Amino acid sequence: MLPSQLSEQEIKERATGLLRRFFGYSSFRPLQLDIITDVVKGHDLTVLMPTGGGKSICYQIPALLGSGFTIVVSPLLSLMKDQTEALLACGIPAASVNSMQSDEVNNDILRKLSTGKIKVLYISPERLLLELDRWSRDLPVDLIAIDEAHCISQWGHDFRPVYTQLSRIKEVFPDVPVMALTATADRLTRDDISAQLRLSNHKSYIGSFDRPNLSLKVLVNPGKTQKLNIISALIEKYRFGAGVVYCMSRKGAESMNKELTERGYKSAVYHAGLSADERNTTQELFANDRIQVVCATIAFGMGIDKSNIRWVVHNNLPKNIESYYQEIGRAGRDGAKAETVMFYSYSDVITLQSFIDAGAQKSINAEKLERIKAYAESNVCRRRVLLSYFNEILPHDCGNCDVCTNPPVRFDGKIVAQKALSAVVRTDQKVGITMLIDILRGMSGSELVSKGFHLIKTYGVGREMSFGQWNHYISQLIQLGMLEIAYEDHNHLRVTPYGMQVLKGEIEVSLAKYVQPDTASGRRTKKSRYEETRKLSSDDLLRINLVKAREDLAKKEGIAPYLVVNDLVLESIVRLKPCDMESFAAIEGIGERRVIRYWKKFVGEVRKSLGLSGGGLSAGATVKETRWLLEKGFSPAEIADIKGVKINTIYNHIAELIDDDMYSDFSRIITRRDYLRVMDEYEKNPDTATEKLKEEMQYGIIKIALAVSRYLIRH
Ligand code: ADP
Ligand code: ZN
């Protein structure tokens, strides 16, 4: 049962307490708390938030508030495993029932459901449907969350027929609230979800799709080396993180992987042409930070919750904004800074256009391609373009896209435009971009000469500009609608009527100035790398040691490093340099379980880096830790266990705290009977009391009784 009898205020307070305790976050993100309150109050909900927006918390906190358990329907095995591990790492009892486990294990979990020992159960839709027939209706189900709920809709991009049967949930558990969650913004899909699930009277929450920590960048027509240099620079910049290069084809992914491997980077491929085993291996290596890059087709990503993907590169233009946004959304899920770069070239447009021509739903897909092209070619803040696609208005420029940080400088481009347009006319509109540039630059390739293009009047009128420069300007002429690509006629260029007006000098042309691509950062020699390691700052060194410590802990626990602590937390440790347990515990994103398990290792590294006594702690600091643990509700015996010391030591700490007026909840530590017994003995004979009492109780308890009596005299 969810505590629906509580007032909204009470629900909010409890929810915030649980968020802090288990996840270590001090506040909710927008909408989360309203969603939680509503669901506790018994409403059915649909929740729409971008990937990384924080959907999981919306059902995990209610799960903790309820007395029974929460079911999470999830379509992907690997995701289930990942999320179960993530919850366990926070100290939340979670389990999953899936086909990778033996029947024995699964049945054991299912048996435990009525005992209250499991709070969150991840299950596939198929299995849930099966169980619905078997389960007793008084199983304590608090809430049913349906993740990736767009799979229920035929309009969506991931339709799974089995999802449509989930409407049976409401037949079996009519009073249990259902929460459907998705990152798919598509309107049709959204409406379909609630209809298919038979959610009558449901509420709908739509979060902002903005992901401000993702930087956005698009490079028009980059060369192959330039692409590789940019990717290399990203790999080196984020040595402790990982990245994904999305490619249009398997072949593209394979060859990118080869290039990166040859440059000495740890890279792997992922596409539908590989065996399930091969794909699993890649995912596993990636999750555990064993490889730095995955060169993938779009098949990669649904099943990864890895929060420390620091960059995503699109080697080709994606087919629409939805897929693009979902793919870049896999970066920076921990909220730390992440970079995204898209390489955009006309040959991609041509390929995608041919896919569309050969497939179904031509007009919709063509329109979607137009929209992503417009995004790639945008001269205004890209985030504004992106969000407006999802019907969201960003009222200001974002400052974190390439247009914002590097606004184009404009110049009068009339002459440049006329040179290009005139050359197209003079070749009878029978050339593509490359040939046009060759003509303008006066090159003498054999095809050019054999077709007689070296004889036309505009041959060589653009010698002063590089290939890249011309490419940049001709792209703009296409974007501006002065030239168009005739996809049906060998992708030759054509001058549009608007372009003809430019040729005649009737229209002014303003072009964005070409900027020499900065690839220097990507071209590092061995020597400069060496010099760089010598220049590591003390923070860099600390970061390296923390990453190492995180790896060790991950290995010990058999989980992925980002589940120990994520990159954002790691950065906070570097910045805040916590020197004791208390300040470690105060860091955003570290819940209680993580404090207890990891503080020693991380604080030890920080102290070492500051030259403080060999990672050891001052007496005062360890007393403070005891107080922190007491405040969290741990008993002295548990604290002794956590810290690996004798219980008497903890009693000593507590006595000290009482003497310093820092602790006064005595009844938790000592019984009234013991206290009176100690007082009694000391009144009789203070000289022999201790010896005598030691036969009856722990020495530490005696010290506590004495501290309490001093406290009572003082107050
Ligand atoms: P989604 O399921 O929507 O893709 P997640 O639930 O995985 O997103 O959340 C993305 C990241 O944001 C996770 O690292 C999560 O811990 C973090 N997060 C969620 N809620 C909060 C919050 N209130 N404060 C800080 N971080 C949060
Ligand atoms: Zn911007």
PDB file of N, CA and C in Angstrom, residues 30-107:
ATOM      1  N   PRO A  30      12.610  19.458 -11.241  1.00  0.00           N
ATOM      2  CA  PRO A  30      11.244  19.887 -11.533  1.00  0.00           C
ATOM      3  C   PRO A  30      10.349  18.700 -11.892  1.00  0.00           C
ATOM      4  N   LEU A  31       9.141  18.717 -11.434  1.00  0.00           N
ATOM      5  CA  LEU A  31       8.106  17.711 -11.694  1.00  0.00           C
ATOM      6  C   LEU A  31       8.211  16.440 -10.861  1.00  0.00           C
ATOM      7  N   GLN A  32       9.421  16.041 -10.487  1.00  0.00           N
ATOM      8  CA  GLN A  32       9.559  14.750  -9.794  1.00  0.00           C
ATOM      9  C   GLN A  32       8.656  14.654  -8.557  1.00  0.00           C
ATOM     10  N   LEU A  33       8.681  15.721  -7.764  1.00  0.00           N
ATOM     11  CA  LEU A  33       7.941  15.665  -6.515  1.00  0.00           C
ATOM     12  C   LEU A  33       6.424  15.654  -6.757  1.00  0.00           C
ATOM     13  N   ASP A  34       5.978  16.403  -7.771  1.00  0.00           N
ATOM     14  CA  ASP A  34       4.548  16.409  -8.087  1.00  0.00           C
ATOM     15  C   ASP A  34       4.110  15.035  -8.575  1.00  0.00           C
ATOM     16  N   ILE A  35       4.944  14.440  -9.369  1.00  0.00           N
ATOM     17  CA  ILE A  35       4.633  13.111  -9.888  1.00  0.00           C
ATOM     18  C   ILE A  35       4.514  12.110  -8.740  1.00  0.00           C
ATOM     19  N   ILE A  36       5.492  12.173  -7.838  1.00  0.00           N
ATOM     20  CA  ILE A  36       5.502  11.252  -6.707  1.00  0.00           C
ATOM     21  C   ILE A  36       4.252  11.447  -5.846  1.00  0.00           C
ATOM     22  N   THR A  37       3.952  12.702  -5.555  1.00  0.00           N
ATOM     23  CA  THR A  37       2.779  12.975  -4.718  1.00  0.00           C
ATOM     24  C   THR A  37       1.511  12.441  -5.375  1.00  0.00           C
ATOM     25  N   ASP A  38       1.373  12.704  -6.658  1.00  0.00           N
ATOM     26  CA  ASP A  38       0.170  12.254  -7.360  1.00  0.00           C
ATOM     27  C   ASP A  38       0.017  10.741  -7.356  1.00  0.00           C
ATOM     28  N   VAL A  39       1.129  10.067  -7.558  1.00  0.00           N
ATOM     29  CA  VAL A  39       1.028   8.622  -7.657  1.00  0.00           C
ATOM     30  C   VAL A  39       0.737   8.030  -6.277  1.00  0.00           C
ATOM     31  N   VAL A  40       1.315   8.617  -5.252  1.00  0.00           N
ATOM     32  CA  VAL A  40       1.021   8.137  -3.898  1.00  0.00           C
ATOM     33  C   VAL A  40      -0.455   8.354  -3.594  1.00  0.00           C
ATOM     34  N   LYS A  41      -0.994   9.443  -4.128  1.00  0.00           N
ATOM     35  CA  LYS A  41      -2.411   9.724  -3.927  1.00  0.00           C
ATOM     36  C   LYS A  41      -3.316   8.811  -4.768  1.00  0.00           C
ATOM     37  N   GLY A  42      -2.690   7.962  -5.593  1.00  0.00           N
ATOM     38  CA  GLY A  42      -3.473   6.966  -6.311  1.00  0.00           C
ATOM     39  C   GLY A  42      -3.778   7.259  -7.769  1.00  0.00           C
ATOM     40  N   HIS A  43      -3.187   8.323  -8.327  1.00  0.00           N
ATOM     41  CA  HIS A  43      -3.466   8.638  -9.731  1.00  0.00           C
ATOM     42  C   HIS A  43      -2.660   7.771 -10.697  1.00  0.00           C
ATOM     43  N   ASP A  44      -3.259   7.479 -11.854  1.00  0.00           N
ATOM     44  CA  ASP A  44      -2.475   6.919 -12.954  1.00  0.00           C
ATOM     45  C   ASP A  44      -1.786   8.079 -13.655  1.00  0.00           C
ATOM     46  N   LEU A  45      -0.565   7.830 -14.136  1.00  0.00           N
ATOM     47  CA  LEU A  45       0.180   8.939 -14.734  1.00  0.00           C
ATOM     48  C   LEU A  45       0.891   8.521 -16.009  1.00  0.00           C
ATOM     49  N   THR A  46       1.025   9.466 -16.938  1.00  0.00           N
ATOM     50  CA  THR A  46       2.004   9.270 -17.998  1.00  0.00           C
ATOM     51  C   THR A  46       3.081  10.330 -17.794  1.00  0.00           C
ATOM     52  N   VAL A  47       4.324   9.894 -17.883  1.00  0.00           N
ATOM     53  CA  VAL A  47       5.451  10.779 -17.618  1.00  0.00           C
ATOM     54  C   VAL A  47       6.355  10.811 -18.837  1.00  0.00           C
ATOM     55  N   LEU A  48       6.557  11.994 -19.328  1.00  0.00           N
ATOM     56  CA  LEU A  48       7.368  12.179 -20.515  1.00  0.00           C
ATOM     57  C   LEU A  48       8.557  13.066 -20.169  1.00  0.00           C
ATOM     58  N   MET A  49       9.736  12.471 -20.194  1.00  0.00           N
ATOM     59  CA  MET A  49      10.946  13.253 -19.907  1.00  0.00           C
ATOM     60  C   MET A  49      12.043  12.734 -20.806  1.00  0.00           C
ATOM     61  N   PRO A  50      13.015  13.568 -21.123  1.00  0.00           N
ATOM     62  CA  PRO A  50      14.076  13.087 -22.005  1.00  0.00           C
ATOM     63  C   PRO A  50      14.932  12.040 -21.301  1.00  0.00           C
ATOM     64  N   THR A  51      15.678  11.289 -22.078  1.00  0.00           N
ATOM     65  CA  THR A  51      16.649  10.358 -21.520  1.00  0.00           C
ATOM     66  C   THR A  51      17.553  11.131 -20.566  1.00  0.00           C
ATOM     67  N   GLY A  52      17.753  10.594 -19.392  1.00  0.00           N
ATOM     68  CA  GLY A  52      18.598  11.282 -18.426  1.00  0.00           C
ATOM     69  C   GLY A  52      17.861  12.355 -17.653  1.00  0.00           C
ATOM     70  N   GLY A  53      16.584  12.474 -17.887  1.00  0.00           N
ATOM     71  CA  GLY A  53      15.812  13.532 -17.234  1.00  0.00           C
ATOM     72  C   GLY A  53      15.466  13.213 -15.790  1.00  0.00           C
ATOM     73  N   GLY A  54      15.594  11.945 -15.404  1.00  0.00           N
ATOM     74  CA  GLY A  54      15.315  11.586 -14.011  1.00  0.00           C
ATOM     75  C   GLY A  54      13.967  10.916 -13.821  1.00  0.00           C
ATOM     76  N   LYS A  55      13.598  10.072 -14.770  1.00  0.00           N
ATOM     77  CA  LYS A  55      12.313   9.379 -14.664  1.00  0.00           C
ATOM     78  C   LYS A  55      12.317   8.327 -13.566  1.00  0.00           C
ATOM     79  N   SER A  56      13.423   7.604 -13.447  1.00  0.00           N
ATOM     80  CA  SER A  56      13.439   6.458 -12.535  1.00  0.00           C
ATOM     81  C   SER A  56      13.071   6.850 -11.111  1.00  0.00           C
ATOM     82  N   ILE A  57      13.602   7.979 -10.662  1.00  0.00           N
ATOM     83  CA  ILE A  57      13.314   8.445  -9.301  1.00  0.00           C
ATOM     84  C   ILE A  57      11.801   8.532  -9.075  1.00  0.00           C
ATOM     85  N   CYS A  58      11.060   8.841 -10.141  1.00  0.00           N
ATOM     86  CA  CYS A  58       9.612   9.050 -10.019  1.00  0.00           C
ATOM     87  C   CYS A  58       8.872   7.797  -9.558  1.00  0.00           C
ATOM     88  N   TYR A  59       9.406   6.615  -9.836  1.00  0.00           N
ATOM     89  CA  TYR A  59       8.760   5.416  -9.278  1.00  0.00           C
ATOM     90  C   TYR A  59       9.583   4.767  -8.169  1.00  0.00           C
ATOM     91  N   GLN A  60      10.886   5.086  -8.130  1.00  0.00           N
ATOM     92  CA  GLN A  60      11.704   4.470  -7.086  1.00  0.00           C
ATOM     93  C   GLN A  60      11.378   5.025  -5.700  1.00  0.00           C
ATOM     94  N   ILE A  61      11.126   6.320  -5.627  1.00  0.00           N
ATOM     95  CA  ILE A  61      10.782   6.897  -4.319  1.00  0.00           C
ATOM     96  C   ILE A  61       9.417   6.388  -3.837  1.00  0.00           C
ATOM     97  N   PRO A  62       8.371   6.385  -4.678  1.00  0.00           N
ATOM     98  CA  PRO A  62       7.114   5.772  -4.227  1.00  0.00           C
ATOM     99  C   PRO A  62       7.311   4.324  -3.789  1.00  0.00           C
ATOM    100  N   ALA A  63       8.192   3.598  -4.485  1.00  0.00           N
ATOM    101  CA  ALA A  63       8.447   2.211  -4.100  1.00  0.00           C
ATOM    102  C   ALA A  63       8.932   2.151  -2.656  1.00  0.00           C
ATOM    103  N   LEU A  64       9.777   3.121  -2.285  1.00  0.00           N
ATOM    104  CA  LEU A  64      10.309   3.133  -0.921  1.00  0.00           C
ATOM    105  C   LEU A  64       9.262   3.591   0.088  1.00  0.00           C
ATOM    106  N   LEU A  65       8.332   4.391  -0.375  1.00  0.00           N
ATOM    107  CA  LEU A  65       7.281   4.892   0.513  1.00  0.00           C
ATOM    108  C   LEU A  65       6.226   3.830   0.815  1.00  0.00           C
ATOM    109  N   GLY A  66       6.070   2.878  -0.116  1.00  0.00           N
ATOM    110  CA  GLY A  66       5.009   1.891   0.032  1.00  0.00           C
ATOM    111  C   GLY A  66       5.389   0.771   0.977  1.00  0.00           C
ATOM    112  N   SER A  67       4.377   0.023   1.398  1.00  0.00           N
ATOM    113  CA  SER A  67       4.664  -1.097   2.299  1.00  0.00           C
ATOM    114  C   SER A  67       4.900  -2.389   1.524  1.00  0.00           C
ATOM    115  N   GLY A  68       4.445  -2.432   0.275  1.00  0.00           N
ATOM    116  CA  GLY A  68       4.622  -3.629  -0.531  1.00  0.00           C
ATOM    117  C   GLY A  68       5.778  -3.464  -1.502  1.00  0.00           C
ATOM    118  N   PHE A  69       5.539  -3.781  -2.788  1.00  0.00           N
ATOM    119  CA  PHE A  69       6.619  -3.624  -3.763  1.00  0.00           C
ATOM    120  C   PHE A  69       6.093  -2.996  -5.053  1.00  0.00           C
ATOM    121  N   THR A  70       7.032  -2.479  -5.821  1.00  0.00           N
ATOM    122  CA  THR A  70       6.705  -1.826  -7.082  1.00  0.00           C
ATOM    123  C   THR A  70       7.202  -2.679  -8.242  1.00  0.00           C
ATOM    124  N   ILE A  71       6.336  -2.834  -9.241  1.00  0.00           N
ATOM    125  CA  ILE A  71       6.729  -3.597 -10.430  1.00  0.00           C
ATOM    126  C   ILE A  71       7.177  -2.620 -11.502  1.00  0.00           C
ATOM    127  N   VAL A  72       8.329  -2.899 -12.105  1.00  0.00           N
ATOM    128  CA  VAL A  72       8.768  -2.076 -13.226  1.00  0.00           C
ATOM    129  C   VAL A  72       8.857  -2.958 -14.462  1.00  0.00           C
ATOM    130  N   VAL A  73       8.035  -2.650 -15.445  1.00  0.00           N
ATOM    131  CA  VAL A  73       8.064  -3.408 -16.688  1.00  0.00           C
ATOM    132  C   VAL A  73       9.115  -2.784 -17.581  1.00  0.00           C
ATOM    133  N   SER A  74      10.057  -3.584 -18.016  1.00  0.00           N
ATOM    134  CA  SER A  74      11.166  -3.054 -18.800  1.00  0.00           C
ATOM    135  C   SER A  74      11.410  -3.985 -19.987  1.00  0.00           C
ATOM    136  N   PRO A  75      11.595  -3.446 -21.178  1.00  0.00           N
ATOM    137  CA  PRO A  75      11.652  -4.306 -22.349  1.00  0.00           C
ATOM    138  C   PRO A  75      13.015  -4.940 -22.594  1.00  0.00           C
ATOM    139  N   LEU A  76      14.035  -4.478 -21.907  1.00  0.00           N
ATOM    140  CA  LEU A  76      15.364  -4.947 -22.258  1.00  0.00           C
ATOM    141  C   LEU A  76      16.098  -5.574 -21.095  1.00  0.00           C
ATOM    142  N   LEU A  77      16.585  -6.774 -21.349  1.00  0.00           N
ATOM    143  CA  LEU A  77      17.294  -7.508 -20.316  1.00  0.00           C
ATOM    144  C   LEU A  77      18.462  -6.743 -19.724  1.00  0.00           C
ATOM    145  N   SER A  78      19.300  -6.218 -20.621  1.00  0.00           N
ATOM    146  CA  SER A  78      20.522  -5.591 -20.129  1.00  0.00           C
ATOM    147  C   SER A  78      20.195  -4.376 -19.269  1.00  0.00           C
ATOM    148  N   LEU A  79      19.137  -3.670 -19.668  1.00  0.00           N
ATOM    149  CA  LEU A  79      18.737  -2.495 -18.908  1.00  0.00           C
ATOM    150  C   LEU A  79      18.253  -2.885 -17.512  1.00  0.00           C
ATOM    151  N   MET A  80      17.522  -3.976 -17.474  1.00  0.00           N
ATOM    152  CA  MET A  80      17.004  -4.466 -16.199  1.00  0.00           C
ATOM    153  C   MET A  80      18.127  -4.776 -15.240  1.00  0.00           C
ATOM    154  N   LYS A  81      19.126  -5.453 -15.772  1.00  0.00           N
ATOM    155  CA  LYS A  81      20.255  -5.862 -14.956  1.00  0.00           C
ATOM    156  C   LYS A  81      20.953  -4.620 -14.408  1.00  0.00           C
ATOM    157  N   ASP A  82      21.167  -3.678 -15.326  1.00  0.00           N
ATOM    158  CA  ASP A  82      21.843  -2.451 -14.976  1.00  0.00           C
ATOM    159  C   ASP A  82      21.099  -1.691 -13.884  1.00  0.00           C
ATOM    160  N   GLN A  83      19.793  -1.577 -14.051  1.00  0.00           N
ATOM    161  CA  GLN A  83      19.021  -0.791 -13.095  1.00  0.00           C
ATOM    162  C   GLN A  83      18.898  -1.480 -11.745  1.00  0.00           C
ATOM    163  N   THR A  84      18.805  -2.805 -11.786  1.00  0.00           N
ATOM    164  CA  THR A  84      18.766  -3.534 -10.522  1.00  0.00           C
ATOM    165  C   THR A  84      20.062  -3.301  -9.761  1.00  0.00           C
ATOM    166  N   GLU A  85      21.184  -3.396 -10.483  1.00  0.00           N
ATOM    167  CA  GLU A  85      22.473  -3.188  -9.830  1.00  0.00           C
ATOM    168  C   GLU A  85      22.589  -1.770  -9.294  1.00  0.00           C
ATOM    169  N   ALA A  86      22.077  -0.820 -10.070  1.00  0.00           N
ATOM    170  CA  ALA A  86      22.167   0.578  -9.639  1.00  0.00           C
ATOM    171  C   ALA A  86      21.384   0.780  -8.337  1.00  0.00           C
ATOM    172  N   LEU A  87      20.220   0.157  -8.240  1.00  0.00           N
ATOM    173  CA  LEU A  87      19.432   0.306  -7.011  1.00  0.00           C
ATOM    174  C   LEU A  87      20.118  -0.379  -5.839  1.00  0.00           C
ATOM    175  N   LEU A  88      20.632  -1.564  -6.082  1.00  0.00           N
ATOM    176  CA  LEU A  88      21.332  -2.267  -5.005  1.00  0.00           C
ATOM    177  C   LEU A  88      22.503  -1.435  -4.512  1.00  0.00           C
ATOM    178  N   ALA A  89      23.177  -0.768  -5.454  1.00  0.00           N
ATOM    179  CA  ALA A  89      24.313   0.067  -5.069  1.00  0.00           C
ATOM    180  C   ALA A  89      23.880   1.221  -4.174  1.00  0.00           C
ATOM    181  N   CYS A  90      22.633   1.615  -4.263  1.00  0.00           N
ATOM    182  CA  CYS A  90      22.110   2.680  -3.388  1.00  0.00           C
ATOM    183  C   CYS A  90      21.542   2.093  -2.108  1.00  0.00           C
ATOM    184  N   GLY A  91      21.557   0.785  -1.982  1.00  0.00           N
ATOM    185  CA  GLY A  91      21.025   0.158  -0.788  1.00  0.00           C
ATOM    186  C   GLY A  91      19.537  -0.109  -0.852  1.00  0.00           C
ATOM    187  N   ILE A  92      18.971  -0.103  -2.057  1.00  0.00           N
ATOM    188  CA  ILE A  92      17.535  -0.363  -2.190  1.00  0.00           C
ATOM    189  C   ILE A  92      17.336  -1.807  -2.639  1.00  0.00           C
ATOM    190  N   PRO A  93      16.560  -2.586  -1.883  1.00  0.00           N
ATOM    191  CA  PRO A  93      16.384  -3.984  -2.264  1.00  0.00           C
ATOM    192  C   PRO A  93      15.600  -4.116  -3.572  1.00  0.00           C
ATOM    193  N   ALA A  94      16.317  -4.506  -4.614  1.00  0.00           N
ATOM    194  CA  ALA A  94      15.692  -4.654  -5.926  1.00  0.00           C
ATOM    195  C   ALA A  94      16.055  -6.013  -6.480  1.00  0.00           C
ATOM    196  N   ALA A  95      15.258  -6.496  -7.408  1.00  0.00           N
ATOM    197  CA  ALA A  95      15.560  -7.778  -8.041  1.00  0.00           C
ATOM    198  C   ALA A  95      14.945  -7.765  -9.419  1.00  0.00           C
ATOM    199  N   SER A  96      15.408  -8.688 -10.275  1.00  0.00           N
ATOM    200  CA  SER A  96      14.728  -8.790 -11.557  1.00  0.00           C
ATOM    201  C   SER A  96      14.458 -10.246 -11.872  1.00  0.00           C
ATOM    202  N   VAL A  97      13.336 -10.440 -12.522  1.00  0.00           N
ATOM    203  CA  VAL A  97      12.974 -11.778 -12.961  1.00  0.00           C
ATOM    204  C   VAL A  97      13.183 -11.784 -14.448  1.00  0.00           C
ATOM    205  N   ASN A  98      14.063 -12.644 -14.928  1.00  0.00           N
ATOM    206  CA  ASN A  98      14.332 -12.637 -16.370  1.00  0.00           C
ATOM    207  C   ASN A  98      14.842 -13.973 -16.866  1.00  0.00           C
ATOM    208  N   SER A  99      14.891 -14.093 -18.163  1.00  0.00           N
ATOM    209  CA  SER A  99      15.201 -15.384 -18.769  1.00  0.00           C
ATOM    210  C   SER A  99      16.679 -15.746 -18.676  1.00  0.00           C
ATOM    211  N   MET A 100      17.506 -14.797 -18.213  1.00  0.00           N
ATOM    212  CA  MET A 100      18.923 -15.117 -18.088  1.00  0.00           C
ATOM    213  C   MET A 100      19.191 -15.886 -16.792  1.00  0.00           C
ATOM    214  N   GLN A 101      18.258 -15.793 -15.867  1.00  0.00           N
ATOM    215  CA  GLN A 101      18.437 -16.485 -14.592  1.00  0.00           C
ATOM    216  C   GLN A 101      17.723 -17.835 -14.624  1.00  0.00           C
ATOM    217  N   SER A 102      18.164 -18.722 -13.747  1.00  0.00           N
ATOM    218  CA  SER A 102      17.527 -20.035 -13.685  1.00  0.00           C
ATOM    219  C   SER A 102      16.116 -19.896 -13.121  1.00  0.00           C
ATOM    220  N   ASP A 103      15.278 -20.889 -13.399  1.00  0.00           N
ATOM    221  CA  ASP A 103      13.931 -20.892 -12.851  1.00  0.00           C
ATOM    222  C   ASP A 103      13.968 -20.815 -11.342  1.00  0.00           C
ATOM    223  N   GLU A 104      14.972 -21.487 -10.802  1.00  0.00           N
ATOM    224  CA  GLU A 104      15.099 -21.528  -9.356  1.00  0.00           C
ATOM    225  C   GLU A 104      15.227 -20.121  -8.772  1.00  0.00           C
ATOM    226  N   VAL A 105      16.173 -19.378  -9.358  1.00  0.00           N
ATOM    227  CA  VAL A 105      16.396 -18.011  -8.883  1.00  0.00           C
ATOM    228  C   VAL A 105      15.125 -17.182  -9.063  1.00  0.00           C
ATOM    229  N   ASN A 106      14.534 -17.275 -10.249  1.00  0.00           N
ATOM    230  CA  ASN A 106      13.317 -16.496 -10.514  1.00  0.00           C
ATOM    231  C   ASN A 106      12.199 -16.828  -9.531  1.00  0.00           C
ATOM    232  N   ASN A 107      11.986 -18.108  -9.343  1.00  0.00           N
ATOM    233  CA  ASN A 107      10.898 -18.498  -8.443  1.00  0.00           C
ATOM    234  C   ASN A 107      11.151 -18.052  -7.014  1.00  0.00           C
TER     235      ASN A 107
END
